[in-house]
Amino acid sequence: MTFTIAVDAMGGDLGPRVALKGCINAVQCFDDLRIILFAHEEERAWLDRQALPDAIELRYSPQIVSMEDKPSQVLRRKRESSMAQALMVVADGEASACLSSGNSGALMGLSRSIIKTHVMVDRPALATDIPANDGHFLMLDLGANIQPRADHLYQFALMGDAWSRAQGKQSPSVVLLNIGKEAAKGTEEIQLAAQHLNEAPVLNFQGFVEGDGLYVGNHDVVVCDGFSGNVALKTSEGLIKLMNRNLAAAVRSSLLGRFMEPLAKRLLDKASAQLNPVANSGAMLLGLQQLVIKTHGNSDERAFFYSIEYALQQCRQGVVAGFVQNMDDFDQ
Amino acid sequence: MTFTIAVDAMGGDLGPRVALKGCINAVQCFDDLRIILFAHEEERAWLDRQALPDAIELRYSPQIVSMEDKPSQVLRRKRESSMAQALMVVADGEASACLSSGNSGALMGLSRSIIKTHVMVDRPALATDIPANDGHFLMLDLGANIQPRADHLYQFALMGDAWSRAQGKQSPSVVLLNIGKEAAKGTEEIQLAAQHLNEAPVLNFQGFVEGDGLYVGNHDVVVCDGFSGNVALKTSEGLIKLMNRNLAAAVRSSLLGRFMEPLAKRLLDKASAQLNPVANSGAMLLGLQQLVIKTHGNSDERAFFYSIEYALQQCRQGVVAGFVQNMDDFDQ
């Protein structure tokens, strides 16, 4: 079976060449992958000169969404953009997932308009799988909803549970990110959400988790407001880079270390490989009827590759269909 | 010149023995340090049997503040607690700084009541020096004010600037933690605070920083709300622990690595030494007329040692007096 993924090549900081490279690497690596790549008309000249694998099909759009475009304007005026057209082939069923590194607000607005939100969901959330001590957990929201109300946090918990079960986890444990474990800690909205979650018989709610417990990973779903979720994820990315640089410098500055550099490098790579996805992957817009993935604005070809690989894995396992089914069940 | 630090031995998860050990290590290490250790009456029996260095003086208090005590009740009913009495010797001028690992809310309330807040400050903030790529930066708030208004964030910036200058930095650069660099990102309060800061001629405000820019360290002061600041710091602590564990496991699992373990361990220690303070240090209550430091509730003797060392460094350099002077100048 082959899976088709629609990729918006425009809107990332590094331009469409980087997106194309990531796509080429991905189709060369995965036999069951087909990509429809959407680029702006102006890119036609050089793109048509490329020798592309058969598994990549190019389509040109008359418009692009810029980082400055406001979501409300995009909805009215940019229906012919590469971003909108990539989403439309997913809505039509021609592709199984859409991937873009462009304007987040525009992608959210267009996705809600073109792909539609599940009836149980007021606001889709940015969510991603994060590796932990043992396995991985799903974290949401990561920046789409910076001041969610208690009922939004509650919906995020339902969405996280539905996604985790679709990935095959049994009765996934759900925690709320907070600045303490005691019931009186945190904002009113968090306390209210915890109260709702404690009363929800369908969810395996395990209370609060603090930042230092995130990577201990005794949980399957971490629910948080988009502001602190974004801060936690990006701070982790920055810290991993600093640790890697520190270690490399420590190896180089020691005579014996320099002698042993290949070994040290191998050990370092092994230790941080588990955490690379944190530094590279994008996030999906969870709560829609189909899979939409937002990669970093500064995504390089490796980040595009990782995101395509992630999307493909979810397609193979039928996770989105399972998610929609699980959400439907909550609606009974 | 000798500096006296008042230590509240009660209230930490690990009990007064651990606090005492940290104090003994500190006075053995620093000739210019004297400690007054406040413990509960019930600890008298075993404490009086200890052979203590002359630089440690024990005092007993009839009350203790527990983690369950509400700040408002503590203010009325726990004026005879070890925490309150440790703060009183600072207010009286007998000691230069106070350190406690007890109930944060109670410590904040008692500090504001006993030590007093600077006239320019509505709410003291939890602040700490964080090592970055190059040097260190001051970050505040870390959990005392979870939903600060724009004018509180503005005050935090003034406090951070005043403290950094007192530490010897010239025209310290101030940034606001946000989830994007663009002016329209973040909450209304953050946008309003940025507007005020842009108009403040006395501050070197450099705009927004995202989580992945924190440890790049092109800034001297990072201002944030207490919720996301707490999440950023604790997430960093957890990630450092995970990275260290991963590396140790990678070393042990490789034959050559096992052979080279002493070297690998030395390199690892060197690389993470810079970040150890993140994992160990407490935070000060910035905005008071004197130095008060809150160490982690689960502080071990090493954490007590680090916090005492930090307090002593600030005392030697007269940082608190400089801070108060700089804040007075803002008031002109």
XYZ file of C-alpha atoms in Angstrom:
664
model
C 0.000 0.000 0.000
C 1.227 3.495 -0.856
C 0.598 6.658 1.161
C 0.498 10.116 -0.366
C 1.650 13.157 1.591
C 1.075 16.734 0.403
C 4.004 19.037 1.146
C 3.831 22.837 1.005
C 7.310 23.809 -0.223
C 6.794 27.524 0.394
C 6.856 29.609 3.576
C 9.862 28.100 5.367
C 12.839 30.341 6.152
C 15.208 28.229 4.034
C 13.070 28.137 0.891
C 11.711 25.386 -1.363
C 15.089 23.820 -2.243
C 15.456 22.540 1.318
C 11.896 21.184 1.331
C 12.572 19.419 -1.981
C 15.765 17.805 -0.651
C 13.920 16.497 2.396
C 11.228 15.050 0.106
C 13.762 13.377 -2.201
C 15.545 11.784 0.766
C 12.224 10.559 2.120
C 10.930 8.904 -1.081
C 14.333 7.271 -1.603
C 14.129 5.877 1.899
C 10.497 4.724 1.965
C 9.025 2.606 -0.842
C 5.445 3.147 0.243
C 5.625 6.953 0.092
C 4.353 9.304 -2.624
C 4.649 13.084 -2.317
C 2.728 15.907 -4.005
C 4.906 18.992 -3.650
C 3.194 22.395 -3.912
C 5.393 25.326 -4.967
C 4.804 28.855 -6.169
C 4.565 29.505 -9.960
C 7.784 31.522 -9.740
C 9.718 28.406 -8.741
C 8.683 26.569 -11.919
C 11.772 27.484 -13.955
C 14.351 25.761 -11.723
C 12.039 23.047 -10.393
C 11.197 21.795 -13.892
C 14.919 21.350 -14.543
C 15.349 18.972 -11.573
C 15.579 15.238 -12.131
C 12.950 14.079 -9.676
C 12.093 10.569 -8.515
C 8.774 9.285 -9.894
C 7.323 9.295 -6.406
C 7.363 13.109 -6.290
C 4.779 15.065 -8.250
C 5.088 18.842 -8.592
C 2.136 21.209 -8.619
C 2.292 24.980 -8.950
C 0.180 27.524 -7.110
C -0.458 31.141 -8.129
C -0.195 32.432 -4.529
C 1.930 32.016 -1.426
C 1.217 32.670 2.255
C 3.870 34.910 3.825
C 4.878 35.096 7.508
C 3.288 38.568 7.650
C -0.136 37.455 6.366
C -2.849 37.570 9.011
C -4.889 34.345 9.333
C -8.186 36.177 8.711
C -6.885 37.661 5.441
C -5.400 34.346 4.338
C -8.816 32.705 4.713
C -10.408 35.240 2.349
C -7.611 35.978 -0.107
C -5.149 33.089 -0.235
C -7.287 30.109 -1.254
C -4.975 29.613 -4.274
C -1.810 29.473 -2.174
C 0.491 26.429 -2.030
C -0.553 25.980 1.609
C -4.289 25.998 0.873
C -3.902 23.738 -2.164
C -1.818 21.223 -0.193
C -4.607 21.082 2.394
C -7.269 20.693 -0.312
C -5.793 17.469 -1.733
C -5.959 16.058 1.807
C -9.590 17.176 2.206
C -10.380 15.603 -1.210
C -8.834 12.302 -0.142
C -6.061 12.426 -2.751
C -3.424 12.652 0.017
C -3.406 11.310 3.600
C -1.494 14.097 5.306
C -0.291 17.659 4.775
C 2.991 19.174 5.888
C 4.003 22.854 5.924
C 6.753 24.973 7.486
C 4.869 28.211 6.800
C 2.894 30.718 8.876
C 1.421 28.805 11.859
C -1.660 30.973 12.315
C -2.501 30.747 8.614
C -2.007 26.973 8.620
C -4.314 26.647 11.617
C -6.986 28.877 10.034
C -6.851 27.191 6.621
C -6.825 23.710 8.195
C -9.931 24.467 10.250
C -11.642 25.851 7.156
C -10.558 23.243 4.588
C -10.047 20.012 6.577
C -12.546 20.710 9.388
C -12.268 20.231 13.110
C -13.771 17.216 14.889
C -17.170 18.084 16.337
C -15.894 17.501 19.913
C -13.060 20.011 19.456
C -13.356 23.807 19.783
C -9.709 24.512 19.015
C -7.151 22.165 17.497
C -3.902 22.006 19.476
C -0.279 21.734 18.394
C 0.902 18.343 19.620
C 4.019 16.246 19.277
C 5.469 12.935 20.440
C 8.377 13.563 22.797
C 10.947 10.913 23.727
C 11.347 10.340 27.452
C 13.360 8.111 29.715
C 11.328 5.150 28.597
C 9.347 5.393 25.354
C 7.621 8.652 24.490
C 4.667 10.830 25.439
C 2.317 13.150 23.559
C 2.446 16.806 24.620
C -0.184 19.431 23.774
C -0.725 22.369 23.327
C 2.607 23.725 22.082
C 1.650 27.226 21.018
C -1.694 27.397 19.225
C -3.706 28.304 22.343
C -1.730 30.522 24.684
C -4.469 31.136 27.247
C -6.806 28.146 27.038
C -9.834 27.942 29.294
C -10.365 24.955 31.598
C -12.771 23.334 29.106
C -10.152 23.648 26.340
C -7.563 21.943 28.546
C -10.148 19.242 29.189
C -10.648 18.802 25.420
C -6.876 18.582 24.930
C -6.885 15.699 27.422
C -9.619 13.907 25.438
C -7.705 14.509 22.187
C -4.443 13.254 23.687
C -6.148 10.154 25.064
C -7.853 9.462 21.702
C -4.567 9.845 19.800
C -2.544 7.708 22.222
C -5.096 4.908 22.120
C -5.069 5.102 18.302
C -1.283 4.624 18.549
C -1.941 1.438 20.482
C -1.539 2.511 24.107
C -3.983 0.978 26.589
C -5.652 3.403 28.982
C -3.001 6.116 28.464
C -2.153 8.119 31.573
C -2.858 11.839 31.298
C -1.167 14.556 33.375
C -1.496 18.356 33.529
C 1.667 20.488 33.466
C 1.785 22.687 36.567
C 4.290 24.416 38.855
C 3.628 22.107 41.779
C 1.874 18.872 42.643
C -0.506 20.222 45.296
C -4.162 20.823 44.351
C -3.925 24.558 45.156
C -1.032 25.176 42.720
C -1.361 26.903 39.371
C -3.927 29.126 37.709
C -7.664 28.927 38.293
C -8.136 27.401 34.813
C -5.647 24.614 35.579
C -7.284 23.853 38.927
C -10.708 23.771 37.277
C -9.438 21.531 34.468
C -7.919 19.148 37.030
C -11.255 19.014 38.830
C -13.095 18.122 35.582
C -10.470 15.533 34.709
C -10.686 13.938 38.158
C -14.411 13.531 37.610
C -14.075 12.108 34.061
C -14.554 8.341 34.273
C -13.227 7.684 30.740
C -9.784 9.165 31.309
C -6.831 7.813 33.269
C -5.962 11.185 34.833
C -2.912 11.117 37.106
C -2.799 14.704 38.355
C -0.092 17.305 37.905
C 3.424 16.974 36.548
C 6.167 19.594 37.019
C 8.797 20.505 34.443
C 11.420 18.290 36.077
C 9.103 15.294 35.764
C 8.449 15.728 32.015
C 11.343 13.573 30.816
C 10.945 11.019 33.588
C 8.063 9.977 31.376
C 5.681 8.230 33.764
C 2.834 9.435 31.547
C 1.472 9.047 28.035
C -0.136 12.466 27.555
C 0.946 15.846 28.948
C -1.664 18.605 28.693
C -0.604 22.243 29.017
C -1.391 25.754 27.871
C 0.264 26.661 24.564
C 2.525 29.284 26.100
C 4.310 27.155 28.678
C 4.237 24.120 26.369
C 6.039 26.126 23.705
C 8.552 27.409 26.273
C 9.209 23.892 27.626
C 9.789 22.386 24.180
C 11.962 25.199 22.806
C 13.987 25.453 26.029
C 14.685 21.725 25.709
C 15.846 22.179 22.108
C 18.222 24.969 23.124
C 19.588 23.037 26.090
C 20.259 19.896 24.030
C 22.268 21.992 21.571
C 24.255 23.595 24.413
C 24.987 20.232 26.084
C 26.167 18.740 22.800
C 28.438 21.706 22.177
C 29.813 21.577 25.733
C 30.591 17.891 25.432
C 32.272 18.287 22.067
C 34.383 21.128 23.494
C 35.321 19.057 26.569
C 36.453 16.191 24.320
C 38.547 18.461 22.116
C 40.168 20.284 25.039
C 41.517 17.105 26.629
C 44.595 15.421 25.171
C 43.313 11.943 25.846
C 39.858 13.114 24.770
C 41.219 14.280 21.424
C 42.898 10.929 20.966
C 39.625 9.236 21.757
C 37.432 11.629 19.768
C 35.833 9.071 17.422
C 34.766 6.980 20.397
C 33.542 9.989 22.326
C 31.589 11.176 19.323
C 29.942 7.795 18.938
C 28.936 7.726 22.583
C 27.628 11.259 22.380
C 25.605 10.523 19.256
C 24.149 7.467 20.897
C 23.210 9.365 24.040
C 21.551 12.225 22.215
C 19.972 10.258 19.342
C 16.965 9.595 21.505
C 16.497 13.331 21.994
C 17.124 14.405 18.382
C 13.439 14.342 17.499
C 12.860 17.002 20.151
C 15.318 19.239 18.344
C 14.024 18.447 14.871
C 10.436 17.404 14.641
C 7.494 19.644 14.036
C 4.089 19.327 15.621
C 0.750 18.170 14.324
C -2.477 20.131 14.476
C -4.444 17.684 16.607
C -8.235 17.828 16.583
C -8.782 17.890 12.798
C -10.357 15.164 10.669
C -7.027 14.553 8.884
C -3.311 14.769 9.669
C -1.701 18.214 9.282
C 1.886 18.754 10.421
C 3.578 22.080 11.056
C 7.364 21.881 10.854
C 9.642 24.600 12.229
C 9.889 27.768 10.154
C 13.646 27.187 10.006
C 13.343 23.502 9.085
C 16.310 22.104 7.208
C 16.126 19.038 4.949
C 16.646 16.768 7.951
C 13.672 18.338 9.757
C 11.513 17.881 6.626
C 12.663 14.279 6.434
C 11.844 13.579 10.119
C 8.397 15.180 9.788
C 7.569 13.222 6.624
C 8.739 10.036 8.326
C 6.527 10.806 11.334
C 3.505 11.473 9.083
C 4.127 8.260 7.146
C 4.327 6.189 10.353
C 0.965 7.542 11.520
C -0.553 6.823 8.065
C 0.742 3.239 8.053
C -0.763 2.588 11.470
C -4.076 4.264 10.619
C -3.712 6.507 13.656
C -5.824 9.389 12.311
C -8.802 7.146 11.536
C -8.445 5.612 14.999
C -8.274 9.067 16.564
C -11.468 10.201 14.791
C -13.222 6.981 15.853
C -12.140 7.443 19.482
C -13.316 11.062 19.456
C -16.647 9.948 17.951
C -16.995 7.520 20.864
C -16.565 10.374 23.381
C -19.502 12.050 21.618
C -21.903 9.170 22.425
C 35.509 40.798 56.997
C 33.036 38.101 58.052
C 29.511 37.631 56.698
C 26.709 36.036 58.682
C 24.011 34.005 56.998
C 20.846 32.864 58.774
C 19.754 29.364 57.762
C 16.323 27.898 58.491
C 17.058 24.211 59.043
C 13.384 23.215 59.094
C 10.849 22.712 56.311
C 12.972 20.881 53.736
C 11.911 17.402 52.643
C 15.190 15.883 53.880
C 15.146 17.392 57.356
C 17.576 19.453 59.433
C 20.479 16.966 59.317
C 20.981 17.656 55.628
C 20.830 21.426 56.171
C 23.390 21.098 58.986
C 25.784 19.090 56.781
C 25.587 21.720 54.033
C 26.341 24.419 56.621
C 29.313 22.534 58.070
C 30.780 22.019 54.594
C 30.302 25.696 53.819
C 31.986 27.106 56.941
C 34.870 24.669 56.492
C 35.282 25.929 52.953
C 34.888 29.681 53.516
C 36.842 31.498 56.251
C 34.713 34.623 56.031
C 31.421 32.835 56.691
C 29.429 32.597 59.915
C 26.096 30.801 60.105
C 23.209 31.089 62.545
C 21.187 27.905 62.192
C 17.536 27.982 63.304
C 16.001 24.643 64.267
C 12.878 23.517 66.076
C 13.033 22.921 69.836
C 12.426 19.209 69.245
C 15.737 18.923 67.416
C 17.682 20.162 70.437
C 18.512 16.728 71.842
C 20.557 15.451 68.909
C 21.795 18.871 67.726
C 23.372 19.649 71.097
C 25.334 16.407 70.860
C 26.978 17.461 67.563
C 30.549 18.736 67.518
C 30.021 21.931 65.555
C 32.588 24.344 64.112
C 32.759 27.662 65.998
C 31.406 29.446 62.913
C 27.998 27.795 63.362
C 25.682 29.034 66.088
C 22.496 27.125 66.888
C 19.239 28.774 67.913
C 15.993 27.009 68.741
C 12.498 28.088 67.780
C 9.247 26.983 69.424
C 7.397 26.719 66.077
C 7.910 25.415 62.545
C 6.227 26.288 59.265
C 4.902 23.181 57.496
C 4.297 22.742 53.766
C 0.559 22.715 54.467
C 0.514 26.073 56.283
C -1.233 28.833 54.343
C 0.798 32.050 54.010
C -1.970 34.163 55.592
C -2.072 31.899 58.669
C 1.708 31.815 58.933
C 1.786 35.607 59.099
C -0.560 35.619 62.081
C 0.386 32.459 63.932
C 3.949 31.458 63.110
C 6.017 34.488 64.126
C 8.008 32.214 66.461
C 8.909 29.734 63.737
C 12.473 28.979 62.661
C 11.674 30.601 59.298
C 10.386 33.841 60.838
C 13.224 34.021 63.356
C 15.850 33.492 60.637
C 14.327 36.407 58.723
C 14.251 38.578 61.857
C 18.009 38.403 62.449
C 18.431 39.659 58.862
C 15.945 42.480 59.421
C 17.796 43.384 62.662
C 21.117 43.536 60.819
C 22.665 40.634 62.750
C 22.858 38.563 59.532
C 23.269 39.596 55.882
C 21.140 36.957 54.209
C 18.536 34.306 54.986
C 18.178 30.880 53.429
C 15.277 28.431 53.690
C 14.091 25.301 51.888
C 10.629 25.542 53.431
C 7.149 26.549 52.231
C 7.633 29.098 49.388
C 4.407 31.009 49.922
C 5.106 31.333 53.648
C 8.682 32.481 53.002
C 7.416 35.121 50.556
C 4.748 36.342 52.975
C 7.062 36.445 56.017
C 9.839 38.113 53.989
C 7.526 40.865 52.789
C 6.301 41.383 56.332
C 9.614 41.156 58.213
C 12.261 42.324 55.700
C 10.059 44.657 53.644
C 9.782 45.146 49.921
C 11.508 48.015 48.108
C 9.113 50.918 47.576
C 9.327 50.513 43.769
C 8.272 46.859 43.947
C 4.689 45.581 44.228
C 5.605 41.905 44.260
C 9.023 40.370 44.835
C 9.991 37.813 42.192
C 11.844 34.521 42.416
C 15.077 35.046 40.498
C 18.240 33.075 39.853
C 21.505 33.324 37.927
C 21.539 30.787 35.116
C 24.699 29.707 33.268
C 24.547 30.125 29.503
C 26.825 29.567 26.570
C 28.942 32.469 27.689
C 28.661 33.686 31.268
C 25.268 33.751 32.937
C 21.989 35.615 32.988
C 19.413 36.494 35.635
C 15.947 35.019 35.103
C 12.775 36.172 36.880
C 10.023 35.350 37.834
C 10.358 31.626 38.497
C 7.082 30.891 40.224
C 6.047 33.543 42.727
C 3.764 35.425 40.297
C 2.022 33.048 37.919
C -0.147 35.627 36.137
C 1.697 38.944 36.403
C 0.226 42.068 34.863
C 2.215 44.118 32.335
C 3.300 46.586 35.026
C 4.607 43.716 37.172
C 6.651 42.413 34.238
C 7.940 45.953 33.797
C 8.972 46.047 37.464
C 10.713 42.680 37.091
C 12.759 44.239 34.279
C 13.758 47.154 36.529
C 14.653 44.728 39.338
C 16.704 42.560 36.981
C 18.527 45.566 35.599
C 19.243 46.916 39.113
C 20.576 43.530 40.298
C 22.735 42.952 37.202
C 24.296 46.397 37.476
C 24.960 45.760 41.169
C 26.789 42.579 40.052
C 28.978 44.784 37.846
C 27.352 44.489 34.419
C 27.258 47.662 32.334
C 23.917 48.482 30.741
C 22.612 44.913 31.044
C 20.455 43.755 28.149
C 16.912 42.797 29.107
C 14.664 40.436 27.116
C 11.105 39.170 27.590
C 10.400 35.436 27.260
C 7.793 34.853 24.560
C 6.700 32.197 22.048
C 7.873 34.197 19.020
C 9.924 37.240 18.117
C 7.228 39.198 16.270
C 5.480 42.082 18.073
C 2.045 40.430 17.772
C 3.125 37.219 19.575
C 2.208 36.323 23.134
C -0.404 37.450 25.615
C -1.788 40.973 25.852
C 0.161 41.541 29.085
C 3.446 40.577 27.408
C 2.769 42.836 24.429
C 1.887 45.716 26.758
C 4.995 45.126 28.872
C 7.161 45.119 25.724
C 5.603 48.433 24.698
C 6.419 49.983 28.112
C 9.947 48.582 28.004
C 10.538 49.923 24.501
C 9.594 53.365 25.784
C 11.770 53.136 28.924
C 14.926 55.168 28.296
C 16.789 53.777 31.318
C 16.656 50.128 30.225
C 18.577 48.325 27.490
C 15.537 46.354 26.279
C 16.258 43.968 23.409
C 12.812 42.552 22.669
C 11.616 38.964 22.909
C 13.545 35.747 23.396
C 12.142 32.269 22.724
C 12.897 29.153 24.746
C 15.532 27.953 22.279
C 17.411 31.243 22.679
C 17.578 31.110 26.488
C 20.888 29.239 26.724
C 22.433 31.069 23.774
C 22.743 33.766 26.391
C 22.872 36.977 24.362
C 21.179 38.719 27.280
C 21.779 39.586 30.916
C 18.205 39.554 32.208
C 15.284 37.365 31.113
C 11.865 38.529 32.323
C 8.928 36.114 32.293
C 5.738 35.195 34.079
C 6.283 32.859 37.029
C 4.449 29.952 35.431
C 6.471 29.607 32.238
C 9.684 30.610 34.061
C 9.152 27.780 36.530
C 8.383 25.354 33.690
C 11.495 26.419 31.732
C 13.828 26.024 34.722
C 12.428 22.720 35.981
C 12.264 21.257 32.463
C 15.949 22.131 32.101
C 16.765 20.400 35.387
C 14.962 17.255 34.273
C 16.567 17.243 30.847
C 20.091 17.658 32.276
C 19.492 14.647 34.516
C 18.199 12.592 31.564
C 21.147 13.554 29.326
C 23.638 12.655 32.060
C 21.950 9.306 32.602
C 21.853 8.602 28.846
C 25.541 9.362 28.505
C 26.512 7.225 31.458
C 24.461 4.357 30.017
C 26.056 4.787 26.584
C 29.522 4.645 28.163
C 28.706 1.505 30.155
C 27.104 -0.298 27.207
C 30.194 0.020 24.997
C 33.180 -2.264 25.587
C 35.686 0.422 24.724
C 33.540 2.918 26.621
C 33.666 0.751 29.746
C 37.419 0.561 29.425
C 37.533 4.332 29.103
C 34.952 5.039 31.788
C 37.135 7.209 34.056
C 37.984 9.446 31.088
C 34.409 9.574 29.897
C 33.236 10.437 33.371
C 35.740 13.267 33.632
C 34.660 14.700 30.284
C 31.016 14.408 31.220
C 31.561 16.113 34.566
C 33.429 18.904 32.841
C 30.695 19.392 30.250
C 27.868 19.451 32.739
C 29.673 21.315 35.548
C 28.624 24.580 33.960
C 24.995 23.492 34.142
C 25.083 21.984 37.639
C 23.918 25.193 39.269
C 20.733 24.963 37.207
C 20.085 21.576 38.730
C 21.064 22.568 42.250
C 20.678 26.179 43.134
C 17.666 27.798 44.618
C 16.289 31.201 43.785
C 16.341 34.504 45.614
C 13.321 36.617 46.467
C 14.296 39.690 44.480
C 12.714 43.024 45.339
C 13.272 42.940 49.119
C 15.594 45.199 51.131
C 17.803 42.210 52.022
C 18.864 38.904 50.505
C 16.485 35.965 51.026
C 17.131 32.679 49.216
C 14.655 29.869 48.719
C 16.321 26.523 48.058
C 14.465 23.532 46.626
C 12.192 21.679 49.025
C 14.189 18.532 48.289
C 17.577 20.233 48.717
C 20.383 17.892 49.688
C 23.561 19.021 51.475
C 25.128 19.942 48.127
C 22.189 22.202 47.249
C 22.465 23.879 50.675
C 26.186 24.345 50.092
C 25.676 25.903 46.631
C 22.996 28.266 47.904
C 25.110 29.362 50.867
C 28.054 29.908 48.510
C 25.851 32.000 46.188
C 24.575 34.098 49.107
C 28.128 34.614 50.392
C 29.356 35.761 46.959
C 26.599 38.362 46.759
C 27.397 39.554 50.298
C 31.128 39.899 49.543
C 30.371 41.990 46.481
C 27.795 44.145 48.246
C 25.262 43.293 45.562
C 22.169 43.799 47.722
C 23.205 47.303 48.793
C 23.938 48.117 45.145
C 20.554 46.738 44.115
C 18.710 48.860 46.678
C 20.690 51.935 45.591
C 19.894 51.301 41.910
C 16.206 50.825 42.706
C 16.263 54.074 44.740
C 17.660 55.812 41.650
C 14.707 54.585 39.535
C 12.479 56.259 42.107
C 13.966 59.735 41.447
